[in-house]
XYZ file of C-alpha atoms in Angstrom:
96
model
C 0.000 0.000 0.000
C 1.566 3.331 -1.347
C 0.878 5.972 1.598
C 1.680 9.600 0.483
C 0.936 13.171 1.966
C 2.730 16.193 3.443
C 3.149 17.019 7.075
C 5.189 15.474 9.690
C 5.287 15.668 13.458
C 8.767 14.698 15.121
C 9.538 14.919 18.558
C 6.114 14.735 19.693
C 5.351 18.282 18.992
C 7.689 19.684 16.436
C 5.293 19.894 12.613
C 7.855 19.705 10.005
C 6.110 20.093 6.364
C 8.587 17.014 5.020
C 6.578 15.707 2.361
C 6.409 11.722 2.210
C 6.068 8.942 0.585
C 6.026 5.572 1.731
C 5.178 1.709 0.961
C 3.726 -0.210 3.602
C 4.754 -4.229 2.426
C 1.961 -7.129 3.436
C 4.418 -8.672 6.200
C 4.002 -4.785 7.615
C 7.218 -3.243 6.922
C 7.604 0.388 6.031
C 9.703 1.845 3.948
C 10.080 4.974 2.030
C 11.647 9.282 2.060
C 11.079 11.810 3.492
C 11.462 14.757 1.029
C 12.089 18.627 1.574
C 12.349 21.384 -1.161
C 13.961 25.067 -0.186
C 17.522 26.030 1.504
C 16.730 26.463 5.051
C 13.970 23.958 4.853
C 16.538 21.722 3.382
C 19.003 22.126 5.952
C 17.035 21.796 8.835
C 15.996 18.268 7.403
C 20.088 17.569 6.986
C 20.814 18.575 10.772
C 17.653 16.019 11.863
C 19.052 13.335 10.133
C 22.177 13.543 11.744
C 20.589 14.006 15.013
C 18.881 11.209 14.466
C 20.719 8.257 11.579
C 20.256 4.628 13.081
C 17.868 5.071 15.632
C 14.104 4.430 15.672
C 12.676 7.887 16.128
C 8.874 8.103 16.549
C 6.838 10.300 13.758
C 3.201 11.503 13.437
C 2.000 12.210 10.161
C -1.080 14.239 8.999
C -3.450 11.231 8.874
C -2.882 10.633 12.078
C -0.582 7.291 11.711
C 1.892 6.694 14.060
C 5.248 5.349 12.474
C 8.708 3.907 13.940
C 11.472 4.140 11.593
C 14.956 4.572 11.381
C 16.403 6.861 9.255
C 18.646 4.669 6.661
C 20.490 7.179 4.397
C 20.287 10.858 3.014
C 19.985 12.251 -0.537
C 20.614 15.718 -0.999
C 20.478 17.872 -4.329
C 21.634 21.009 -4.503
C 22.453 23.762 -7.310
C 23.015 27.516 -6.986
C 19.031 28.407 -6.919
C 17.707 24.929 -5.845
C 17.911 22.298 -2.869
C 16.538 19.523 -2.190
C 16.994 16.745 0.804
C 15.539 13.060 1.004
C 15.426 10.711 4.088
C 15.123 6.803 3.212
C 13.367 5.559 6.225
C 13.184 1.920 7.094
C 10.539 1.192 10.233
C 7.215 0.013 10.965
C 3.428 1.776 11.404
C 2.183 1.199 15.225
C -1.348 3.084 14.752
C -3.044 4.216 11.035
């Protein structure tokens, strides 16, 4: 099941507007990116993912669902007007 959207809530409390886009495999596994357009927006994405690389991290999104992944890898494009960062994310959904 492809699950797609734009909104994320980290830390509990903290609404990041990371869009996603994820697969959620019949055994349950979830896997997927994160994705963030903009400079700043792009770099504040860079410093989470470093905050956060390996671990299982909580995150909320829109719908409601309640996800526990790990972050597995970062993508980042950048030129001199244009930026762009992606998250792979490797986890599981506790709650849709």
């Amino acid at each position: 099941m492809l699950i797609e959207g734009r909104g994320v809530i980290t830390e509990g409390t903290k609404y990041r507007p990371w869009r996603y886009t994820l697969t959620l495999q019949d055994d349950g596994a979830l896997e997927g990116l994160l994705v963030m357009q903009g400079w700043e927006d792009s770099q504040e994405m860079k410093m989470w993912y470093e905050l956060n690389k390996g671990k299982k991290v909580k995150l909320s999104l829109q719908d409601g669902s309640i996800l526990e992944v790990a972050p597995m890898g970062l993508k980042v494009h950048e030129s001199g007007h244009y930026s762009q960062a992606e998250i792979v994310v490797r986890g599981t959904i506790e709650k849709t």
